[in-house]
Coordinates of N, CA, C and O in Angstrom, one line a residue:
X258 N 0.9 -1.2 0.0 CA 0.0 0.0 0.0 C 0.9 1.2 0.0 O 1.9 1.3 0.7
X259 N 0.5 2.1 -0.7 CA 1.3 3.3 -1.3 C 0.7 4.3 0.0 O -0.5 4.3 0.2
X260 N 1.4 5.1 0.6 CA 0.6 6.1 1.4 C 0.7 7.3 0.9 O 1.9 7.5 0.6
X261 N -0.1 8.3 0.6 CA -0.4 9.6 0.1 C 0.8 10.4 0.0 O 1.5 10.1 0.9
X262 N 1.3 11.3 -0.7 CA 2.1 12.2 -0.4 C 1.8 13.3 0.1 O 0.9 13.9 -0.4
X263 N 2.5 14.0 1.6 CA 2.1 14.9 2.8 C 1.1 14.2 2.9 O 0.6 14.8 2.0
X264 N 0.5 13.7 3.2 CA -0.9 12.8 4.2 C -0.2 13.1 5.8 O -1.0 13.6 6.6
X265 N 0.9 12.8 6.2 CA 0.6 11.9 7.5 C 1.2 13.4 8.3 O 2.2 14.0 8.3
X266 N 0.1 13.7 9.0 CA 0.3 14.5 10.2 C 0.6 14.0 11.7 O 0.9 12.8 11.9
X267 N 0.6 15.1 13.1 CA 0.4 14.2 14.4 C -0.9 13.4 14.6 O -1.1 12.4 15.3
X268 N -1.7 14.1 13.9 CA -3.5 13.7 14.5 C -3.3 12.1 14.2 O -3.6 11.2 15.0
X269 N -2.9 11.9 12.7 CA -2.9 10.6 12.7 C -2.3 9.5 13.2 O -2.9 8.5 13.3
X270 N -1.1 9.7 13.5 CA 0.3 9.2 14.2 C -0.3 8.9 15.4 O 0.0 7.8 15.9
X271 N -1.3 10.0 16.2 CA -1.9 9.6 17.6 C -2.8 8.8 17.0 O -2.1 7.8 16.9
X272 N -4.2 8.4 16.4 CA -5.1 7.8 15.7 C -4.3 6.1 15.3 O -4.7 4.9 15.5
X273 N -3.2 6.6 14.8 CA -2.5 4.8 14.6 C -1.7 4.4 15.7 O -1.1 3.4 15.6
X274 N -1.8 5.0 16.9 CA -0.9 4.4 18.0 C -2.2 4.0 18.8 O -2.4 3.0 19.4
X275 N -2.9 4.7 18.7 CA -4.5 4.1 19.1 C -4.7 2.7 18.8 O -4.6 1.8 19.6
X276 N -5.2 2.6 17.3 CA -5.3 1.5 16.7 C -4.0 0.3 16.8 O -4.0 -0.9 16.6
X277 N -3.1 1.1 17.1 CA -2.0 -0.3 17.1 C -2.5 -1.1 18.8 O -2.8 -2.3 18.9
X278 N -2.4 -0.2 20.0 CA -3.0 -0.8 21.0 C -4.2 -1.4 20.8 O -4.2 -2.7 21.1
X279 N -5.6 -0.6 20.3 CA -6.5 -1.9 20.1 C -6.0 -3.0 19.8 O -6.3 -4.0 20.5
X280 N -5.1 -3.4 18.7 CA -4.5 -4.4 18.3 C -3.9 -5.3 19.3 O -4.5 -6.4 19.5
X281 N -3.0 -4.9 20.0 CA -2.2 -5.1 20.8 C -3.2 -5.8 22.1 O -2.9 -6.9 22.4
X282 N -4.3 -5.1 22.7 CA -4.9 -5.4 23.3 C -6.2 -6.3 22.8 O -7.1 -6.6 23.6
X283 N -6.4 -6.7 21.6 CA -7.3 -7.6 20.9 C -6.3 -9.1 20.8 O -7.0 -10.1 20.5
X284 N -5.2 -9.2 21.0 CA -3.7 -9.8 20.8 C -4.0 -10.9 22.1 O -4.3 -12.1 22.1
X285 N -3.9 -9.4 23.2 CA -4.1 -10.2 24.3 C -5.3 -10.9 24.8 O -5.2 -11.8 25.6
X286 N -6.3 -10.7 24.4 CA -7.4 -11.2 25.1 C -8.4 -11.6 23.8 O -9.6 -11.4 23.7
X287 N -7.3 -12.1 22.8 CA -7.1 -13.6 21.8 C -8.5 -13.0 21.1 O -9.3 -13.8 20.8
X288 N -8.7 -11.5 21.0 CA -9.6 -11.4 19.9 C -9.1 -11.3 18.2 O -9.7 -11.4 17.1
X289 N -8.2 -11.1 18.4 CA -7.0 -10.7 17.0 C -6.3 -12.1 17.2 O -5.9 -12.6 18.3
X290 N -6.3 -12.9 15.8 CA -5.0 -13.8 16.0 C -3.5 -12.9 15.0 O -2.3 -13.0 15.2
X291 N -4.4 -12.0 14.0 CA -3.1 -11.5 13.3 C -3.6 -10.6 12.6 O -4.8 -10.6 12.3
X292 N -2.6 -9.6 12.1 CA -3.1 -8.3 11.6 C -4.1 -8.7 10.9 O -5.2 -8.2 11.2
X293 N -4.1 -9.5 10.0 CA -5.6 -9.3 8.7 C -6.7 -9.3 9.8 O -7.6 -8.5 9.6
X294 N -6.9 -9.9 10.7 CA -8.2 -9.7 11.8 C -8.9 -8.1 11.8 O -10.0 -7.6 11.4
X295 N -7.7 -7.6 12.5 CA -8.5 -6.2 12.5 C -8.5 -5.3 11.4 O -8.7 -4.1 11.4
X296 N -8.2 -6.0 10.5 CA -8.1 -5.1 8.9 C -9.4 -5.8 8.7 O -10.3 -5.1 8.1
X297 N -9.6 -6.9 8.9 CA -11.6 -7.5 8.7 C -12.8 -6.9 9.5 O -14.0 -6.7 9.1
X298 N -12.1 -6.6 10.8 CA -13.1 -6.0 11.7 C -13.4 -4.1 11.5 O -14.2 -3.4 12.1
X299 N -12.5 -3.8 10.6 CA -12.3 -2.2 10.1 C -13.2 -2.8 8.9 O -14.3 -2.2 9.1
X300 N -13.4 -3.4 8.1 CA -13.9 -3.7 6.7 C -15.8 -4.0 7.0 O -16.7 -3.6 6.2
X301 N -16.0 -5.0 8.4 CA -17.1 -5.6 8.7 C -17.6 -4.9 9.7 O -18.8 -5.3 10.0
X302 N -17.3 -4.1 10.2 CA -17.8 -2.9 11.3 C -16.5 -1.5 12.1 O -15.6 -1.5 12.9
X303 N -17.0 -0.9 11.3 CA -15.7 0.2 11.7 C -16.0 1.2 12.9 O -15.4 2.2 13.2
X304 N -17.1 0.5 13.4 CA -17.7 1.5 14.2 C -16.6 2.2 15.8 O -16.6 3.2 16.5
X305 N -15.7 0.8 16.0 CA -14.6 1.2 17.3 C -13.9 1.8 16.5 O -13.7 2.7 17.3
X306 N -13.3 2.1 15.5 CA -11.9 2.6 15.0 C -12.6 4.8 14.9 O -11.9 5.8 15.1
X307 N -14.2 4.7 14.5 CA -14.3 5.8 14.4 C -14.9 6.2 16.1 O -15.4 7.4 16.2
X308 N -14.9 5.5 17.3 CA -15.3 5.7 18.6 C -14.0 6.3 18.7 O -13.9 7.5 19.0
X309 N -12.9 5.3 18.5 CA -11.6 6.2 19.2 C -11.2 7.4 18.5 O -10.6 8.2 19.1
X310 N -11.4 7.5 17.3 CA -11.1 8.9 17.0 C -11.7 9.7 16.9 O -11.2 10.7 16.4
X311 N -13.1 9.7 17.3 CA -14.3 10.9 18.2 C -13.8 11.0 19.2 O -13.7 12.2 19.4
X312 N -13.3 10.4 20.2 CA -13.0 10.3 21.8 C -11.6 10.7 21.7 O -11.1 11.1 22.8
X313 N -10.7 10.7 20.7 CA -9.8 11.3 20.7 C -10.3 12.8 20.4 O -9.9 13.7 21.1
X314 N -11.0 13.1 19.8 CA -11.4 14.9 18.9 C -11.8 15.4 20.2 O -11.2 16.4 20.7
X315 N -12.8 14.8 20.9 CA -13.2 15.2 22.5 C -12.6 15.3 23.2 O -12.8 16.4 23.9
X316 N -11.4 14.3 23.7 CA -10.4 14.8 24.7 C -9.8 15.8 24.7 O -9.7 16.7 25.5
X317 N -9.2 15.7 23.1 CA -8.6 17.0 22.9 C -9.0 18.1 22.8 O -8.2 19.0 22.7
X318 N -10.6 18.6 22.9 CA -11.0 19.7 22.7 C -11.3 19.9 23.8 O -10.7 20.9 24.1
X319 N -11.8 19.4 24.9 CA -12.1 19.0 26.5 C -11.1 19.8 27.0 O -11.5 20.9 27.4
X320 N -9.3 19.5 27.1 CA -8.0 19.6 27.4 C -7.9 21.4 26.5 O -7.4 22.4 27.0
X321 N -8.6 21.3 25.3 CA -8.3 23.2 25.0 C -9.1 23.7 25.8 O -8.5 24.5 26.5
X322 N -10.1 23.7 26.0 CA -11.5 24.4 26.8 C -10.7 24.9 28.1 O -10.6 26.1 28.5
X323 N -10.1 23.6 28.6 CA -9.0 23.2 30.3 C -8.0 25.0 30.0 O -8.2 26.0 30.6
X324 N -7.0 24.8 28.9 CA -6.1 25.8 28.2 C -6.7 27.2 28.1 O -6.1 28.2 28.6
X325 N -8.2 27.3 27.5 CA -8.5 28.7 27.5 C -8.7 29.4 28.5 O -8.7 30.6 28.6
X326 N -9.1 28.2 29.6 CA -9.3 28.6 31.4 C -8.3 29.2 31.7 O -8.6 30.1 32.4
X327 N -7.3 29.1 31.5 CA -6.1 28.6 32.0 C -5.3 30.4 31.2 O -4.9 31.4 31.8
X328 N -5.5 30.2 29.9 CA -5.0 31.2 29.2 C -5.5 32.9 29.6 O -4.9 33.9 29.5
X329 N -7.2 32.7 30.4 CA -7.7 34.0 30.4 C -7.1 33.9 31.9 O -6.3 34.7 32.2
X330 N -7.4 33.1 32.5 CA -7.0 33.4 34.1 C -5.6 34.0 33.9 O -5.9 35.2 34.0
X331 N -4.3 33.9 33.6 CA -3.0 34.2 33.0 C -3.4 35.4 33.0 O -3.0 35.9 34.1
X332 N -4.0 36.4 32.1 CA -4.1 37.3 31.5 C -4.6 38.4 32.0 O -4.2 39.5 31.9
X333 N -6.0 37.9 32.9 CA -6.4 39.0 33.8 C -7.1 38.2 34.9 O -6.6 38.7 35.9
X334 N -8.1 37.1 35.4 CA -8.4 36.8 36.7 C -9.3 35.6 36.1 O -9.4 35.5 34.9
X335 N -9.7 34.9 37.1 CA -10.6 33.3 37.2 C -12.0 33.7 36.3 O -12.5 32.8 35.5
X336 N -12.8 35.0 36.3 CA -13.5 35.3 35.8 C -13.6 35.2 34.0 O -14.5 34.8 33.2
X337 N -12.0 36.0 33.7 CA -12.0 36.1 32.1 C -12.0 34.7 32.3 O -13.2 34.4 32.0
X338 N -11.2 33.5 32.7 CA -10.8 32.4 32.2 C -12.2 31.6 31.8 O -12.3 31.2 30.7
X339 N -13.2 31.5 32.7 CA -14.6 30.9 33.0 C -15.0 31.2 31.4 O -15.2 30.5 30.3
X340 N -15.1 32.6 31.8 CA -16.1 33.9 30.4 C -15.5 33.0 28.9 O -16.3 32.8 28.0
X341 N -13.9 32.6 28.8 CA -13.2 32.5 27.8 C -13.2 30.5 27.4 O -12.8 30.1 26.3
X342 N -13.6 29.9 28.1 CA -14.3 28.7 28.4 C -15.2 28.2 27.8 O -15.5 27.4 26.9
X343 N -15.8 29.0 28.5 CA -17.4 29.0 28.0 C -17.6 28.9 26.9 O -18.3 28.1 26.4
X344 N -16.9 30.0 26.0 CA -17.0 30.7 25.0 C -16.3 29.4 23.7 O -16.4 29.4 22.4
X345 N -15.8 28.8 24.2 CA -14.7 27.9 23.3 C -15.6 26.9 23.4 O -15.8 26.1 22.4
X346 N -16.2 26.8 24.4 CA -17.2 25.2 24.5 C -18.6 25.1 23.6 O -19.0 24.2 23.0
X347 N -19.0 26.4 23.8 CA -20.4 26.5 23.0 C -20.0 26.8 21.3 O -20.7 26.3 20.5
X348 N -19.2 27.4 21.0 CA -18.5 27.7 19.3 C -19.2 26.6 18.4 O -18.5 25.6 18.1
X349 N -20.1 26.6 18.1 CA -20.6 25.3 17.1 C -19.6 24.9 16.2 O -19.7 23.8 15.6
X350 N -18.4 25.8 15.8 CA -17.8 24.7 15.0 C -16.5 24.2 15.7 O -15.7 23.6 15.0
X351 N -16.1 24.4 17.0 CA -15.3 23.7 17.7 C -16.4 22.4 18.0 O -16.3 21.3 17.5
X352 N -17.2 22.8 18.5 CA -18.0 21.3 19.0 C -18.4 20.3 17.6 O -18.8 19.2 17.6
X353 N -18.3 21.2 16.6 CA -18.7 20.1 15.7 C -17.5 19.3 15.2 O -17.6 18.1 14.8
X354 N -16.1 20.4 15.5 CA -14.9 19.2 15.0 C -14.7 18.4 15.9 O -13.9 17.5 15.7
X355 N -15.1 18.5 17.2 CA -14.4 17.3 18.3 C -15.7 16.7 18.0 O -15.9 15.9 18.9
X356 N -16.8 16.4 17.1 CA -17.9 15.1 17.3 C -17.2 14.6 16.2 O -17.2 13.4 16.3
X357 N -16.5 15.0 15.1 CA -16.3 14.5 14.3 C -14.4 14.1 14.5 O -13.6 14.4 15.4
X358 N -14.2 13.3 13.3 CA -12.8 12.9 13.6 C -12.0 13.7 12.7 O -11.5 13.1 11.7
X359 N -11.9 15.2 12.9 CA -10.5 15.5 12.2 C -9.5 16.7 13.1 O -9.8 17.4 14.0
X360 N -8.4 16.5 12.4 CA -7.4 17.1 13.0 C -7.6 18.4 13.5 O -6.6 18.7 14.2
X361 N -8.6 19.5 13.6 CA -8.4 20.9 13.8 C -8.7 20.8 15.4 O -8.3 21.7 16.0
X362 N -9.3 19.9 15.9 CA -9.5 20.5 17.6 C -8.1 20.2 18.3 O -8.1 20.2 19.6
X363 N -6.9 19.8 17.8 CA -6.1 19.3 17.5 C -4.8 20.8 17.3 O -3.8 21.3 17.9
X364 N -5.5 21.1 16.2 CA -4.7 22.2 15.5 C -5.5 23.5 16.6 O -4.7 24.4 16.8
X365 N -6.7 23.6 17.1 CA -6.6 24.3 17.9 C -5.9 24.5 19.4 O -5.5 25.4 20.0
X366 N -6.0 23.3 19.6 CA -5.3 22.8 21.0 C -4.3 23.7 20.8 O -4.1 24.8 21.3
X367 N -3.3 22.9 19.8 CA -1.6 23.8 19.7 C -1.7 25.3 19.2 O -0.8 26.1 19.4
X368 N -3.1 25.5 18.5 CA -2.2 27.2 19.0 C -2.7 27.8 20.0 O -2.3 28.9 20.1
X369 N -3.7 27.2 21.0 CA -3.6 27.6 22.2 C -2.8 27.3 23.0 O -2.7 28.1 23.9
X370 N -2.1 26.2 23.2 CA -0.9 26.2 23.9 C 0.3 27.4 23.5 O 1.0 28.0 24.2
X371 N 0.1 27.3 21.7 CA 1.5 28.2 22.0 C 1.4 29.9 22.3 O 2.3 30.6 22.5
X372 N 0.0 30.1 22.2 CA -0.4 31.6 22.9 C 0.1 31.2 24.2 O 1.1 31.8 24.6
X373 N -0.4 30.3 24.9 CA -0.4 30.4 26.4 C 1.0 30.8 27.1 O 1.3 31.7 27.8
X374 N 1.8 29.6 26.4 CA 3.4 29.7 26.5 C 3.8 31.0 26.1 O 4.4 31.4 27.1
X375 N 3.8 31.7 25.3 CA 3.9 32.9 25.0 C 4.0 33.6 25.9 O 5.0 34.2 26.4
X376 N 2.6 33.8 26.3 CA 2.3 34.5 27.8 C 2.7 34.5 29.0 O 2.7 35.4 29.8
X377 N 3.1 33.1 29.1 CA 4.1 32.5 30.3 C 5.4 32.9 30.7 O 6.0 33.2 31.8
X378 N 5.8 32.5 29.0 CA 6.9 33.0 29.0 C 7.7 34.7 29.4 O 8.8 35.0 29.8
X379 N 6.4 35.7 29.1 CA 6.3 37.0 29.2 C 6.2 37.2 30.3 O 6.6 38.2 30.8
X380 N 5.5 36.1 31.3 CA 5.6 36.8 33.0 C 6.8 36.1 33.4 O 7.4 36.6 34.4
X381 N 7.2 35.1 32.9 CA 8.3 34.3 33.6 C 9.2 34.3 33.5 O 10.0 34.4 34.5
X382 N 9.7 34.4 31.7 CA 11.0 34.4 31.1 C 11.8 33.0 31.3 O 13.0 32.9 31.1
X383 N 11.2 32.1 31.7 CA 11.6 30.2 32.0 C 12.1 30.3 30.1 O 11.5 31.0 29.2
X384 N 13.1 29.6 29.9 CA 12.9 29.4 28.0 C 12.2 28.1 28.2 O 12.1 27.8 27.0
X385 N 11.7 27.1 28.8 CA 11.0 26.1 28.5 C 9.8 26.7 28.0 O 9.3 26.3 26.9
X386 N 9.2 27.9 28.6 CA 8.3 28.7 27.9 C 8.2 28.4 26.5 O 7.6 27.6 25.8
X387 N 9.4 29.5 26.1 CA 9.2 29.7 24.9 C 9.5 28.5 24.2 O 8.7 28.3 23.3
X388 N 10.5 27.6 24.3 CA 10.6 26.6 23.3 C 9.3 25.6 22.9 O 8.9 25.1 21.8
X389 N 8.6 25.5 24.5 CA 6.9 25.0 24.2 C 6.0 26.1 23.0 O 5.2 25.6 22.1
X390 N 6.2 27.1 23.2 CA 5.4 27.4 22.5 C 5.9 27.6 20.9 O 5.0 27.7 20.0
X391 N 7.2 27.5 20.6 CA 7.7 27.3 19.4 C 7.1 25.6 18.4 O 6.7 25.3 17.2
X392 N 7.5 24.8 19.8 CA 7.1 23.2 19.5 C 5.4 23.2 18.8 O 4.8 22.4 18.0
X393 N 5.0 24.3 19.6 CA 3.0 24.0 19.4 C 2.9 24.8 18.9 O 1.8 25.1 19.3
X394 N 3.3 25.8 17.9 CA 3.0 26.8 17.0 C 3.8 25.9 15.7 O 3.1 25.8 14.7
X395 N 4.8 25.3 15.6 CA 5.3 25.0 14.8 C 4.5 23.0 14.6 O 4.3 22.4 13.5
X396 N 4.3 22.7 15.4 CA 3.3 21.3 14.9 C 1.5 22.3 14.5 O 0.7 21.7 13.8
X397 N 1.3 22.9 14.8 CA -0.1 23.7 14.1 C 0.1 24.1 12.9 O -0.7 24.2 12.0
X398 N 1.4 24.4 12.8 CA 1.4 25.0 11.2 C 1.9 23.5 10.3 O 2.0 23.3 9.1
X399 N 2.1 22.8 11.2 CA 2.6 21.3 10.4 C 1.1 20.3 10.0 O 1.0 19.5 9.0
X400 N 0.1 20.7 11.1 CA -1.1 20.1 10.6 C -2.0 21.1 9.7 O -2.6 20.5 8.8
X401 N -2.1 22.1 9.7 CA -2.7 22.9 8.4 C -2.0 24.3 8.2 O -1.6 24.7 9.3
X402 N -1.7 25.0 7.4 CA -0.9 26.0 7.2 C -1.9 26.9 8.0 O -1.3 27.2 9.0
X403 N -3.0 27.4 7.9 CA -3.5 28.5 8.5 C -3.1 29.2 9.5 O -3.2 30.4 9.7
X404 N -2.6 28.2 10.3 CA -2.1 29.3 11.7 C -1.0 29.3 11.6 O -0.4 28.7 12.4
X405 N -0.2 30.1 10.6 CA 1.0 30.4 10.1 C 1.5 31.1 11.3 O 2.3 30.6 12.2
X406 N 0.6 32.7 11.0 CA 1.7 33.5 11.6 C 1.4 33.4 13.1 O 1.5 34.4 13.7
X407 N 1.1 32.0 13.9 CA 1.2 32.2 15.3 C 2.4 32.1 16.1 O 2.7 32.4 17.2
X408 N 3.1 31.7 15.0 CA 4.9 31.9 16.1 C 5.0 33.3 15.5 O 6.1 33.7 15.7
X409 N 4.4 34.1 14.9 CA 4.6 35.6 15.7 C 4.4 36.2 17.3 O 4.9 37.1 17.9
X410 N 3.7 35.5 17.6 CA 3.7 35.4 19.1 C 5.2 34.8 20.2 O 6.0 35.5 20.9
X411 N 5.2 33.9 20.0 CA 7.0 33.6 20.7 C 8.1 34.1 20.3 O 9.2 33.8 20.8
X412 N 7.7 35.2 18.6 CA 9.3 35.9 18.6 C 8.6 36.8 19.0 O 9.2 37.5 18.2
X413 N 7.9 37.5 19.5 CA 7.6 39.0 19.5 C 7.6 38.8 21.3 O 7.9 39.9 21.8
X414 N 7.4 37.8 22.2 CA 7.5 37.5 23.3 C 9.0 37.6 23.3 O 9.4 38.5 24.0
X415 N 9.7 37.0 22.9 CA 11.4 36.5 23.0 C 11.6 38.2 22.7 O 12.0 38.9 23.6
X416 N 11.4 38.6 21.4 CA 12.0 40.0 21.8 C 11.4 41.1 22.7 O 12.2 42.0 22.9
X417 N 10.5 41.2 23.1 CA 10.1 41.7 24.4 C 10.8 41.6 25.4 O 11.5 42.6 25.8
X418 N 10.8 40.5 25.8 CA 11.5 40.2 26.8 C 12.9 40.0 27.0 O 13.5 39.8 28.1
X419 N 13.7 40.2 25.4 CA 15.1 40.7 25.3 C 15.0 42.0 25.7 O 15.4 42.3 26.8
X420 N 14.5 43.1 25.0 CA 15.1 44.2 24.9 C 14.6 44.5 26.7 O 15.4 45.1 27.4
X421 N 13.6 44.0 27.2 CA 13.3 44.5 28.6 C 14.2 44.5 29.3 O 14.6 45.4 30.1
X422 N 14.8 43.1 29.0 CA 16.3 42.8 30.0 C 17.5 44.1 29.2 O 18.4 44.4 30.0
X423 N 17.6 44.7 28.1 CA 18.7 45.9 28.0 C 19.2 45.0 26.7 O 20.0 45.6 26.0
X424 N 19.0 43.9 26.3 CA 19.9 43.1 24.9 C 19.1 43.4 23.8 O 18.0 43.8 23.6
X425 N 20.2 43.3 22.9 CA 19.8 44.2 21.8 C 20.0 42.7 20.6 O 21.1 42.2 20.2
X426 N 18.7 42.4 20.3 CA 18.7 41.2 19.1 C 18.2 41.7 17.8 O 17.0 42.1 17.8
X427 N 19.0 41.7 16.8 CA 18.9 41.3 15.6 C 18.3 40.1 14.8 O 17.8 39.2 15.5
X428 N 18.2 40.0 13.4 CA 17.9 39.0 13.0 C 19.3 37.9 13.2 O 19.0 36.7 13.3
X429 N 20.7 38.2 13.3 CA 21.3 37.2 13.3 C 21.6 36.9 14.2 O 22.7 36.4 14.1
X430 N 21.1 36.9 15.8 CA 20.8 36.7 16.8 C 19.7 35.2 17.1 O 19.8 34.2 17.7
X431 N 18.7 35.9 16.1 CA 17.5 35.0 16.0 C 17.7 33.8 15.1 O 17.0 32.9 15.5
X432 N 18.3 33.6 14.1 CA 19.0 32.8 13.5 C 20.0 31.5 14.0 O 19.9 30.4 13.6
X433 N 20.8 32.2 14.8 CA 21.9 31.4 15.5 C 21.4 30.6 16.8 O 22.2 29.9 17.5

């Protein structure tokens, strides 16, 4: 089997480490004797393979909702965080991509992680900060180009918080 060219993202990489455990765990308790099994049970009822990857789109959107709490409290008090929550939970098309199985609640997650990190980074100045938020701005633009310019956020954090400290960064600074 030939696999797609650019096809394979994180979303699915988590989705096939899923499915390799079902495997693994069908293995053990002698419901699988060998791969063609659950390539039969995907062909004659596919209904577990699309359970785990709804309940994967849920977790994940569950865990950003957790983040936006997280991101408004950061920013100004427990109140925004609630207000900003809320607001992510009811969005009909957030709730429609976590019922369904595709990568964007996913691609949302990471660019709210790498906002948050950003932000963290700006009260903290930790570089685990910022390197998190380079990691999850740069896997978001690896699952769909759209949120390009969100690592304008962790350089414009990094230089902030250069020049605040008195250092004076360049592009070949940022480079190196």
């Amino acid at each position: 089997i030939e696999y797609p060219f650019l096809s394979p993202n994180i979303y699915e990489f988590i989705l096939a480490a899923e499915y390799a455990a079902l495997y693994v765990i069908g293995l053990l308790f002698s419901v699988f004797q060998s791969p063609q099994d659950i390539a039969d049970l995907y062909k004659s009822d596919p209904s577990i393979f699309y359970l785990l990857a709804r309940g994967t789109s849920a977790i994940i959107s569950t865990f950003t909702i957790f983040l936006t709490y997280k991101l408004g409290k950061t920013l100004h008090d427990w109140k925004t965080g609630i207000l900003a929550a809320f607001f992510l939970a009811v969005i009909y098309i957030h709730a429609l991509d976590a019922h369904f199985a595709v990568p964007d609640t996913l691609v949302v997650f990471l660019v709210v992680s790498c906002i948050l990190s950003s932000v963290l980074y700006l009260k903290n100045t930790r570089p685990r900060y910022i390197i998190l938020a380079g990691l999850a701005g740069g896997a978001a633009i690896g699952l769909k180009y759209l949120p390009g310019p969100i690592l304008l956020g962790p350089l414009l954090a990094l230089l902030f918080v250069a020049r605040s400290k008195g250092r004076q960064i360049g592009f070949s600074h940022l480079v190196m």
